[in-house]
PDB file of N, CA and C in Angstrom:
ATOM      1  N   MET A   1       0.823  -1.199   0.000  1.00 55.00           N
ATOM      2  CA  MET A   1       0.000   0.000   0.000  1.00 55.00           C
ATOM      3  C   MET A   1       0.866   1.262   0.000  1.00 55.00           C
ATOM      4  N   ASN A   2       1.914   1.270   0.824  1.00 76.00           N
ATOM      5  CA  ASN A   2       2.778   2.444   0.898  1.00 76.00           C
ATOM      6  C   ASN A   2       3.437   2.759  -0.428  1.00 76.00           C
ATOM      7  N   ARG A   3       3.815   1.724  -1.184  1.00 81.00           N
ATOM      8  CA  ARG A   3       4.482   1.941  -2.470  1.00 81.00           C
ATOM      9  C   ARG A   3       3.565   2.686  -3.439  1.00 81.00           C
ATOM     10  N   PHE A   4       2.274   2.437  -3.352  1.00 88.00           N
ATOM     11  CA  PHE A   4       1.330   3.128  -4.238  1.00 88.00           C
ATOM     12  C   PHE A   4       1.240   4.613  -3.908  1.00 88.00           C
ATOM     13  N   LEU A   5       1.530   4.983  -2.682  1.00 91.00           N
ATOM     14  CA  LEU A   5       1.521   6.389  -2.286  1.00 91.00           C
ATOM     15  C   LEU A   5       2.877   7.053  -2.505  1.00 91.00           C
ATOM     16  N   VAL A   6       3.951   6.292  -2.322  1.00 95.00           N
ATOM     17  CA  VAL A   6       5.300   6.840  -2.463  1.00 95.00           C
ATOM     18  C   VAL A   6       5.624   7.130  -3.925  1.00 95.00           C
ATOM     19  N   PHE A   7       5.250   6.231  -4.815  1.00 95.00           N
ATOM     20  CA  PHE A   7       5.596   6.373  -6.232  1.00 95.00           C
ATOM     21  C   PHE A   7       5.150   7.711  -6.824  1.00 95.00           C
ATOM     22  N   PRO A   8       3.888   8.138  -6.650  1.00 95.00           N
ATOM     23  CA  PRO A   8       3.494   9.439  -7.212  1.00 95.00           C
ATOM     24  C   PRO A   8       4.218  10.622  -6.565  1.00 95.00           C
ATOM     25  N   LEU A   9       4.542  10.523  -5.287  1.00 96.00           N
ATOM     26  CA  LEU A   9       5.275  11.605  -4.625  1.00 96.00           C
ATOM     27  C   LEU A   9       6.679  11.736  -5.208  1.00 96.00           C
ATOM     28  N   ILE A  10       7.329  10.605  -5.429  1.00 96.00           N
ATOM     29  CA  ILE A  10       8.670  10.636  -6.018  1.00 96.00           C
ATOM     30  C   ILE A  10       8.604  11.160  -7.451  1.00 96.00           C
ATOM     31  N   LYS A  11       7.592  10.768  -8.201  1.00 97.00           N
ATOM     32  CA  LYS A  11       7.435  11.277  -9.572  1.00 97.00           C
ATOM     33  C   LYS A  11       7.223  12.790  -9.566  1.00 97.00           C
ATOM     34  N   LEU A  12       6.495  13.294  -8.609  1.00 96.00           N
ATOM     35  CA  LEU A  12       6.277  14.736  -8.491  1.00 96.00           C
ATOM     36  C   LEU A  12       7.594  15.465  -8.193  1.00 96.00           C
ATOM     37  N   ILE A  13       8.406  14.889  -7.328  1.00 97.00           N
ATOM     38  CA  ILE A  13       9.711  15.483  -7.021  1.00 97.00           C
ATOM     39  C   ILE A  13      10.616  15.438  -8.244  1.00 97.00           C
ATOM     40  N   ARG A  14      10.617  14.323  -8.964  1.00 97.00           N
ATOM     41  CA  ARG A  14      11.434  14.218 -10.180  1.00 97.00           C
ATOM     42  C   ARG A  14      10.979  15.246 -11.221  1.00 97.00           C
ATOM     43  N   PHE A  15       9.669  15.469 -11.330  1.00 97.00           N
ATOM     44  CA  PHE A  15       9.139  16.503 -12.223  1.00 97.00           C
ATOM     45  C   PHE A  15       9.724  17.859 -11.847  1.00 97.00           C
ATOM     46  N   TYR A  16       9.730  18.155 -10.558  1.00 95.00           N
ATOM     47  CA  TYR A  16      10.318  19.409 -10.070  1.00 95.00           C
ATOM     48  C   TYR A  16      11.803  19.478 -10.430  1.00 95.00           C
ATOM     49  N   GLN A  17      12.535  18.392 -10.188  1.00 94.00           N
ATOM     50  CA  GLN A  17      13.976  18.394 -10.452  1.00 94.00           C
ATOM     51  C   GLN A  17      14.294  18.627 -11.928  1.00 94.00           C
ATOM     52  N   ILE A  18      13.513  18.037 -12.800  1.00 95.00           N
ATOM     53  CA  ILE A  18      13.809  18.100 -14.235  1.00 95.00           C
ATOM     54  C   ILE A  18      13.293  19.381 -14.874  1.00 95.00           C
ATOM     55  N   LEU A  19      12.090  19.810 -14.519  1.00 94.00           N
ATOM     56  CA  LEU A  19      11.461  20.915 -15.240  1.00 94.00           C
ATOM     57  C   LEU A  19      11.469  22.263 -14.516  1.00 94.00           C
ATOM     58  N   ILE A  20      11.528  22.278 -13.214  1.00 93.00           N
ATOM     59  CA  ILE A  20      11.430  23.545 -12.481  1.00 93.00           C
ATOM     60  C   ILE A  20      12.771  23.967 -11.883  1.00 93.00           C
ATOM     61  N   SER A  21      13.450  23.052 -11.231  1.00 92.00           N
ATOM     62  CA  SER A  21      14.698  23.368 -10.541  1.00 92.00           C
ATOM     63  C   SER A  21      15.769  24.010 -11.431  1.00 92.00           C
ATOM     64  N   PRO A  22      15.930  23.590 -12.686  1.00 91.00           N
ATOM     65  CA  PRO A  22      16.956  24.240 -13.518  1.00 91.00           C
ATOM     66  C   PRO A  22      16.744  25.747 -13.687  1.00 91.00           C
ATOM     67  N   TYR A  23      15.515  26.195 -13.635  1.00 91.00           N
ATOM     68  CA  TYR A  23      15.223  27.623 -13.782  1.00 91.00           C
ATOM     69  C   TYR A  23      15.420  28.399 -12.477  1.00 91.00           C
ATOM     70  N   LEU A  24      15.385  27.700 -11.355  1.00 87.00           N
ATOM     71  CA  LEU A  24      15.550  28.355 -10.054  1.00 87.00           C
ATOM     72  C   LEU A  24      17.007  28.410  -9.614  1.00 87.00           C
ATOM     73  N   GLY A  25      17.826  27.544 -10.164  1.00 82.00           N
ATOM     74  CA  GLY A  25      19.230  27.498  -9.774  1.00 82.00           C
ATOM     75  C   GLY A  25      19.430  26.661  -8.524  1.00 82.00           C
ATOM     76  N   SER A  26      20.672  26.432  -8.185  1.00 80.00           N
ATOM     77  CA  SER A  26      21.010  25.622  -7.022  1.00 80.00           C
ATOM     78  C   SER A  26      21.018  26.506  -5.776  1.00 80.00           C
ATOM     79  N   ASN A  27      20.016  26.361  -4.936  1.00 81.00           N
ATOM     80  CA  ASN A  27      19.890  27.187  -3.738  1.00 81.00           C
ATOM     81  C   ASN A  27      19.962  26.395  -2.441  1.00 81.00           C
ATOM     82  N   CYS A  28      20.040  25.080  -2.542  1.00 84.00           N
ATOM     83  CA  CYS A  28      20.004  24.254  -1.334  1.00 84.00           C
ATOM     84  C   CYS A  28      21.311  24.373  -0.562  1.00 84.00           C
ATOM     85  N   ARG A  29      21.195  24.510   0.750  1.00 85.00           N
ATOM     86  CA  ARG A  29      22.349  24.677   1.636  1.00 85.00           C
ATOM     87  C   ARG A  29      22.931  23.341   2.074  1.00 85.00           C
ATOM     88  N   PHE A  30      22.258  22.262   1.759  1.00 88.00           N
ATOM     89  CA  PHE A  30      22.616  20.956   2.294  1.00 88.00           C
ATOM     90  C   PHE A  30      23.038  19.982   1.199  1.00 88.00           C
ATOM     91  N   SER A  31      23.669  18.920   1.647  1.00 89.00           N
ATOM     92  CA  SER A  31      24.002  17.798   0.781  1.00 89.00           C
ATOM     93  C   SER A  31      23.510  16.539   1.479  1.00 89.00           C
ATOM     94  N   PRO A  32      22.699  15.736   0.848  1.00 92.00           N
ATOM     95  CA  PRO A  32      22.122  15.861  -0.487  1.00 92.00           C
ATOM     96  C   PRO A  32      21.126  17.020  -0.554  1.00 92.00           C
ATOM     97  N   THR A  33      20.800  17.423  -1.770  1.00 92.00           N
ATOM     98  CA  THR A  33      19.841  18.518  -1.939  1.00 92.00           C
ATOM     99  C   THR A  33      18.510  18.134  -1.300  1.00 92.00           C
ATOM    100  N   CYS A  34      17.679  19.114  -1.048  1.00 93.00           N
ATOM    101  CA  CYS A  34      16.395  18.854  -0.385  1.00 93.00           C
ATOM    102  C   CYS A  34      15.521  17.893  -1.191  1.00 93.00           C
ATOM    103  N   SER A  35      15.531  18.024  -2.509  1.00 94.00           N
ATOM    104  CA  SER A  35      14.698  17.131  -3.315  1.00 94.00           C
ATOM    105  C   SER A  35      15.240  15.703  -3.294  1.00 94.00           C
ATOM    106  N   ASN A  36      16.559  15.537  -3.343  1.00 95.00           N
ATOM    107  CA  ASN A  36      17.131  14.190  -3.239  1.00 95.00           C
ATOM    108  C   ASN A  36      16.923  13.614  -1.844  1.00 95.00           C
ATOM    109  N   TYR A  37      17.007  14.449  -0.836  1.00 96.00           N
ATOM    110  CA  TYR A  37      16.722  14.035   0.536  1.00 96.00           C
ATOM    111  C   TYR A  37      15.281  13.517   0.625  1.00 96.00           C
ATOM    112  N   ALA A  38      14.348  14.240   0.024  1.00 97.00           N
ATOM    113  CA  ALA A  38      12.938  13.839   0.065  1.00 97.00           C
ATOM    114  C   ALA A  38      12.735  12.484  -0.602  1.00 97.00           C
ATOM    115  N   ILE A  39      13.379  12.269  -1.746  1.00 97.00           N
ATOM    116  CA  ILE A  39      13.251  10.981  -2.435  1.00 97.00           C
ATOM    117  C   ILE A  39      13.792   9.857  -1.555  1.00 97.00           C
ATOM    118  N   LYS A  40      14.948  10.068  -0.941  1.00 97.00           N
ATOM    119  CA  LYS A  40      15.537   9.042  -0.074  1.00 97.00           C
ATOM    120  C   LYS A  40      14.673   8.795   1.158  1.00 97.00           C
ATOM    121  N   ALA A  41      14.150   9.857   1.763  1.00 97.00           N
ATOM    122  CA  ALA A  41      13.309   9.711   2.957  1.00 97.00           C
ATOM    123  C   ALA A  41      12.010   8.978   2.626  1.00 97.00           C
ATOM    124  N   LEU A  42      11.392   9.322   1.504  1.00 97.00           N
ATOM    125  CA  LEU A  42      10.163   8.640   1.098  1.00 97.00           C
ATOM    126  C   LEU A  42      10.423   7.168   0.807  1.00 97.00           C
ATOM    127  N   SER A  43      11.529   6.881   0.134  1.00 95.00           N
ATOM    128  CA  SER A  43      11.864   5.495  -0.198  1.00 95.00           C
ATOM    129  C   SER A  43      12.154   4.674   1.053  1.00 95.00           C
ATOM    130  N   LYS A  44      12.808   5.282   2.021  1.00 95.00           N
ATOM    131  CA  LYS A  44      13.209   4.555   3.227  1.00 95.00           C
ATOM    132  C   LYS A  44      12.082   4.426   4.248  1.00 95.00           C
ATOM    133  N   TYR A  45      11.309   5.496   4.450  1.00 95.00           N
ATOM    134  CA  TYR A  45      10.341   5.528   5.543  1.00 95.00           C
ATOM    135  C   TYR A  45       8.875   5.505   5.126  1.00 95.00           C
ATOM    136  N   GLY A  46       8.599   5.612   3.839  1.00 94.00           N
ATOM    137  CA  GLY A  46       7.211   5.618   3.405  1.00 94.00           C
ATOM    138  C   GLY A  46       6.640   7.025   3.342  1.00 94.00           C
ATOM    139  N   PRO A  47       5.351   7.139   2.979  1.00 95.00           N
ATOM    140  CA  PRO A  47       4.780   8.452   2.690  1.00 95.00           C
ATOM    141  C   PRO A  47       4.587   9.362   3.901  1.00 95.00           C
ATOM    142  N   ILE A  48       4.278   8.828   5.053  1.00 94.00           N
ATOM    143  CA  ILE A  48       3.976   9.690   6.200  1.00 94.00           C
ATOM    144  C   ILE A  48       5.257  10.214   6.850  1.00 94.00           C
ATOM    145  N   LYS A  49       6.100   9.314   7.326  1.00 96.00           N
ATOM    146  CA  LYS A  49       7.339   9.755   7.981  1.00 96.00           C
ATOM    147  C   LYS A  49       8.288  10.402   6.970  1.00 96.00           C
ATOM    148  N   GLY A  50       8.330   9.869   5.740  1.00 96.00           N
ATOM    149  CA  GLY A  50       9.184  10.453   4.708  1.00 96.00           C
ATOM    150  C   GLY A  50       8.774  11.874   4.367  1.00 96.00           C
ATOM    151  N   SER A  51       7.470  12.123   4.275  1.00 96.00           N
ATOM    152  CA  SER A  51       6.984  13.482   4.009  1.00 96.00           C
ATOM    153  C   SER A  51       7.285  14.407   5.180  1.00 96.00           C
ATOM    154  N   PHE A  52       7.101  13.906   6.392  1.00 97.00           N
ATOM    155  CA  PHE A  52       7.398  14.711   7.584  1.00 97.00           C
ATOM    156  C   PHE A  52       8.872  15.118   7.613  1.00 97.00           C
ATOM    157  N   LEU A  53       9.772  14.156   7.397  1.00 97.00           N
ATOM    158  CA  LEU A  53      11.206  14.460   7.386  1.00 97.00           C
ATOM    159  C   LEU A  53      11.556  15.445   6.273  1.00 97.00           C
ATOM    160  N   SER A  54      10.924  15.281   5.123  1.00 96.00           N
ATOM    161  CA  SER A  54      11.189  16.173   3.986  1.00 96.00           C
ATOM    162  C   SER A  54      10.736  17.597   4.279  1.00 96.00           C
ATOM    163  N   ILE A  55       9.579  17.742   4.885  1.00 96.00           N
ATOM    164  CA  ILE A  55       9.067  19.078   5.214  1.00 96.00           C
ATOM    165  C   ILE A  55       9.974  19.759   6.238  1.00 96.00           C
ATOM    166  N   ILE A  56      10.409  19.010   7.252  1.00 94.00           N
ATOM    167  CA  ILE A  56      11.325  19.569   8.254  1.00 94.00           C
ATOM    168  C   ILE A  56      12.615  20.027   7.580  1.00 94.00           C
ATOM    169  N   ARG A  57      13.131  19.222   6.679  1.00 93.00           N
ATOM    170  CA  ARG A  57      14.375  19.573   5.971  1.00 93.00           C
ATOM    171  C   ARG A  57      14.190  20.827   5.131  1.00 93.00           C
ATOM    172  N   ILE A  58      13.088  20.923   4.394  1.00 91.00           N
ATOM    173  CA  ILE A  58      12.835  22.095   3.547  1.00 91.00           C
ATOM    174  C   ILE A  58      12.696  23.351   4.405  1.00 91.00           C
ATOM    175  N   LEU A  59      12.066  23.225   5.563  1.00 91.00           N
ATOM    176  CA  LEU A  59      11.931  24.377   6.455  1.00 91.00           C
ATOM    177  C   LEU A  59      13.277  24.834   7.010  1.00 91.00           C
ATOM    178  N   LYS A  60      14.229  23.901   7.157  1.00 89.00           N
ATOM    179  CA  LYS A  60      15.570  24.268   7.635  1.00 89.00           C
ATOM    180  C   LYS A  60      16.407  24.934   6.544  1.00 89.00           C
ATOM    181  N   CYS A  61      16.034  24.758   5.297  1.00 85.00           N
ATOM    182  CA  CYS A  61      16.825  25.266   4.173  1.00 85.00           C
ATOM    183  C   CYS A  61      16.400  26.699   3.860  1.00 85.00           C
ATOM    184  N   ASN A  62      16.938  27.625   4.640  1.00 81.00           N
ATOM    185  CA  ASN A  62      16.623  29.039   4.447  1.00 81.00           C
ATOM    186  C   ASN A  62      17.824  29.879   4.871  1.00 81.00           C
ATOM    187  N   PRO A  63      17.879  31.135   4.475  1.00 78.00           N
ATOM    188  CA  PRO A  63      19.044  31.968   4.784  1.00 78.00           C
ATOM    189  C   PRO A  63      19.233  32.266   6.273  1.00 78.00           C
ATOM    190  N   TRP A  64      18.197  32.107   7.077  1.00 83.00           N
ATOM    191  CA  TRP A  64      18.283  32.427   8.500  1.00 83.00           C
ATOM    192  C   TRP A  64      18.772  31.253   9.337  1.00 83.00           C
ATOM    193  N   ASN A  65      18.779  30.067   8.768  1.00 80.00           N
ATOM    194  CA  ASN A  65      19.270  28.892   9.480  1.00 80.00           C
ATOM    195  C   ASN A  65      20.782  28.820   9.310  1.00 80.00           C
ATOM    196  N   LYS A  66      21.504  28.703  10.403  1.00 78.00           N
ATOM    197  CA  LYS A  66      22.964  28.717  10.345  1.00 78.00           C
ATOM    198  C   LYS A  66      23.554  27.372   9.933  1.00 78.00           C
ATOM    199  N   SER A  67      22.774  26.290  10.030  1.00 77.00           N
ATOM    200  CA  SER A  67      23.324  24.986   9.676  1.00 77.00           C
ATOM    201  C   SER A  67      23.355  24.802   8.163  1.00 77.00           C
ATOM    202  N   CYS A  68      24.353  24.073   7.706  1.00 75.00           N
ATOM    203  CA  CYS A  68      24.477  23.728   6.295  1.00 75.00           C
ATOM    204  C   CYS A  68      25.455  22.568   6.193  1.00 75.00           C
ATOM    205  N   GLY A  69      25.637  22.048   5.007  1.00 80.00           N
ATOM    206  CA  GLY A  69      26.573  20.952   4.796  1.00 80.00           C
ATOM    207  C   GLY A  69      25.865  19.622   4.687  1.00 80.00           C
ATOM    208  N   CYS A  70      26.532  18.588   5.137  1.00 84.00           N
ATOM    209  CA  CYS A  70      26.020  17.228   5.001  1.00 84.00           C
ATOM    210  C   CYS A  70      24.916  16.973   6.030  1.00 84.00           C
ATOM    211  N   ASP A  71      23.751  16.578   5.543  1.00 84.00           N
ATOM    212  CA  ASP A  71      22.601  16.278   6.395  1.00 84.00           C
ATOM    213  C   ASP A  71      21.884  15.070   5.797  1.00 84.00           C
ATOM    214  N   PRO A  72      22.413  13.854   6.032  1.00 86.00           N
ATOM    215  CA  PRO A  72      21.815  12.670   5.415  1.00 86.00           C
ATOM    216  C   PRO A  72      20.483  12.289   6.058  1.00 86.00           C
ATOM    217  N   VAL A  73      19.741  11.461   5.359  1.00 92.00           N
ATOM    218  CA  VAL A  73      18.487  10.922   5.891  1.00 92.00           C
ATOM    219  C   VAL A  73      18.849  10.033   7.080  1.00 92.00           C
ATOM    220  N   PRO A  74      18.174  10.202   8.222  1.00 88.00           N
ATOM    221  CA  PRO A  74      18.517   9.374   9.402  1.00 88.00           C
ATOM    222  C   PRO A  74      18.231   7.901   9.172  1.00 88.00           C
TER     223      PRO A  74
END
């Protein structure tokens, strides 16, 4: 059941990576990028926990947050 929910979310992220992200430029402060982090989190933890981890990561990726660098999926 989880795979049926994860697959469309990952496809949506890939759509963003291929068609939208090139026009916005590389702005992510972390490695892996937020979109790659989201794909890994969704694949590892499923749609609920993976989405939660991805949202937390995206909220941390801003100019006011002092952290940056390597932030792998737990």
